[in-house]
Amino acid sequence: MLGIAAMTAILLGGLWLADSLFGFRFESTEALYPFQASVRQGAAIFLLGIGAVLAWIESRLHIRRLHH
């Protein structure tokens, strides 16, 4: 469950950062871009950071499960 949350945060953050920095956008999915570009860029950096932290926590939990 934690891994799914991490991947979702990383994916959405990556899409928003790609849109605000490089203009990369999926044309048929306007629902993914509800905010202005500057708000999306700030939120993207936050989401990428949170996703990385969640992925790190998930990896530490996975290692613990393997060693028990």
PDB file of C-alpha atoms in Angstrom:
ATOM      1  CA  MET A   1       0.000   0.000   0.000  1.00  0.00           C
ATOM      2  CA  LEU A   2       2.834   2.361   0.860  1.00  0.00           C
ATOM      3  CA  GLY A   3       4.562   1.505  -2.410  1.00  0.00           C
ATOM      4  CA  ILE A   4       1.460   2.424  -4.391  1.00  0.00           C
ATOM      5  CA  ALA A   5       1.263   5.796  -2.641  1.00  0.00           C
ATOM      6  CA  ALA A   6       4.949   6.412  -3.358  1.00  0.00           C
ATOM      7  CA  MET A   7       4.615   5.554  -7.043  1.00  0.00           C
ATOM      8  CA  THR A   8       1.501   7.712  -7.398  1.00  0.00           C
ATOM      9  CA  ALA A   9       3.240  10.702  -5.825  1.00  0.00           C
ATOM     10  CA  ILE A  10       6.334  10.240  -7.990  1.00  0.00           C
ATOM     11  CA  LEU A  11       4.303   9.793 -11.170  1.00  0.00           C
ATOM     12  CA  LEU A  12       2.051  12.797 -10.602  1.00  0.00           C
ATOM     13  CA  GLY A  13       4.965  14.949  -9.452  1.00  0.00           C
ATOM     14  CA  GLY A  14       6.975  13.932 -12.495  1.00  0.00           C
ATOM     15  CA  LEU A  15       4.114  14.718 -14.873  1.00  0.00           C
ATOM     16  CA  TRP A  16       3.539  18.140 -13.322  1.00  0.00           C
ATOM     17  CA  LEU A  17       7.237  18.976 -13.329  1.00  0.00           C
ATOM     18  CA  ALA A  18       7.593  17.893 -16.955  1.00  0.00           C
ATOM     19  CA  ASP A  19       4.642  20.094 -17.876  1.00  0.00           C
ATOM     20  CA  SER A  20       5.807  23.193 -16.013  1.00  0.00           C
ATOM     21  CA  LEU A  21       9.471  22.960 -17.067  1.00  0.00           C
ATOM     22  CA  PHE A  22       9.369  21.451 -20.558  1.00  0.00           C
ATOM     23  CA  GLY A  23       5.779  21.916 -21.720  1.00  0.00           C
ATOM     24  CA  PHE A  24       5.229  18.137 -21.897  1.00  0.00           C
ATOM     25  CA  ARG A  25       1.508  17.477 -21.460  1.00  0.00           C
ATOM     26  CA  PHE A  26      -0.951  14.734 -22.305  1.00  0.00           C
ATOM     27  CA  GLU A  27      -3.556  16.459 -24.471  1.00  0.00           C
ATOM     28  CA  SER A  28      -6.559  14.298 -23.678  1.00  0.00           C
ATOM     29  CA  THR A  29      -6.186  14.402 -19.885  1.00  0.00           C
ATOM     30  CA  GLU A  30      -6.942  17.942 -18.781  1.00  0.00           C
ATOM     31  CA  ALA A  31      -8.067  16.654 -15.357  1.00  0.00           C
ATOM     32  CA  LEU A  32      -4.410  16.000 -14.444  1.00  0.00           C
ATOM     33  CA  TYR A  33      -3.584  19.692 -14.656  1.00  0.00           C
ATOM     34  CA  PRO A  34      -6.083  21.533 -12.404  1.00  0.00           C
ATOM     35  CA  PHE A  35      -3.758  24.304 -11.178  1.00  0.00           C
ATOM     36  CA  GLN A  36      -1.633  27.084 -12.663  1.00  0.00           C
ATOM     37  CA  ALA A  37       1.876  26.182 -13.856  1.00  0.00           C
ATOM     38  CA  SER A  38       3.654  27.842 -10.917  1.00  0.00           C
ATOM     39  CA  VAL A  39       1.466  26.024  -8.376  1.00  0.00           C
ATOM     40  CA  ARG A  40       1.987  22.721 -10.183  1.00  0.00           C
ATOM     41  CA  GLN A  41       5.751  23.208 -10.175  1.00  0.00           C
ATOM     42  CA  GLY A  42       5.854  23.765  -6.415  1.00  0.00           C
ATOM     43  CA  ALA A  43       3.510  20.884  -5.759  1.00  0.00           C
ATOM     44  CA  ALA A  44       5.524  18.661  -8.111  1.00  0.00           C
ATOM     45  CA  ILE A  45       8.715  19.203  -6.139  1.00  0.00           C
ATOM     46  CA  PHE A  46       6.826  18.456  -2.925  1.00  0.00           C
ATOM     47  CA  LEU A  47       5.244  15.303  -4.401  1.00  0.00           C
ATOM     48  CA  LEU A  48       8.566  14.041  -5.729  1.00  0.00           C
ATOM     49  CA  GLY A  49      10.127  14.527  -2.308  1.00  0.00           C
ATOM     50  CA  ILE A  50       7.270  12.817  -0.496  1.00  0.00           C
ATOM     51  CA  GLY A  51       7.294   9.984  -3.029  1.00  0.00           C
ATOM     52  CA  ALA A  52      11.026   9.454  -2.519  1.00  0.00           C
ATOM     53  CA  VAL A  53      10.612   9.369   1.253  1.00  0.00           C
ATOM     54  CA  LEU A  54       7.717   6.921   1.025  1.00  0.00           C
ATOM     55  CA  ALA A  55       9.672   4.687  -1.365  1.00  0.00           C
ATOM     56  CA  TRP A  56      12.637   4.731   1.026  1.00  0.00           C
ATOM     57  CA  ILE A  57      10.403   3.775   3.969  1.00  0.00           C
ATOM     58  CA  GLU A  58       8.835   0.989   1.918  1.00  0.00           C
ATOM     59  CA  SER A  59      12.254  -0.365   0.978  1.00  0.00           C
ATOM     60  CA  ARG A  60      13.366  -0.360   4.628  1.00  0.00           C
ATOM     61  CA  LEU A  61      10.197  -2.237   5.629  1.00  0.00           C
ATOM     62  CA  HIS A  62      10.747  -4.732   2.814  1.00  0.00           C
ATOM     63  CA  ILE A  63      14.305  -5.391   3.977  1.00  0.00           C
ATOM     64  CA  ARG A  64      13.069  -5.989   7.526  1.00  0.00           C
ATOM     65  CA  ARG A  65      10.466  -8.476   6.291  1.00  0.00           C
ATOM     66  CA  LEU A  66      13.163 -10.396   4.408  1.00  0.00           C
ATOM     67  CA  HIS A  67      15.436 -10.669   7.440  1.00  0.00           C
ATOM     68  CA  HIS A  68      12.857 -12.055   9.853  1.00  0.00           C
TER      69      HIS A  68
END
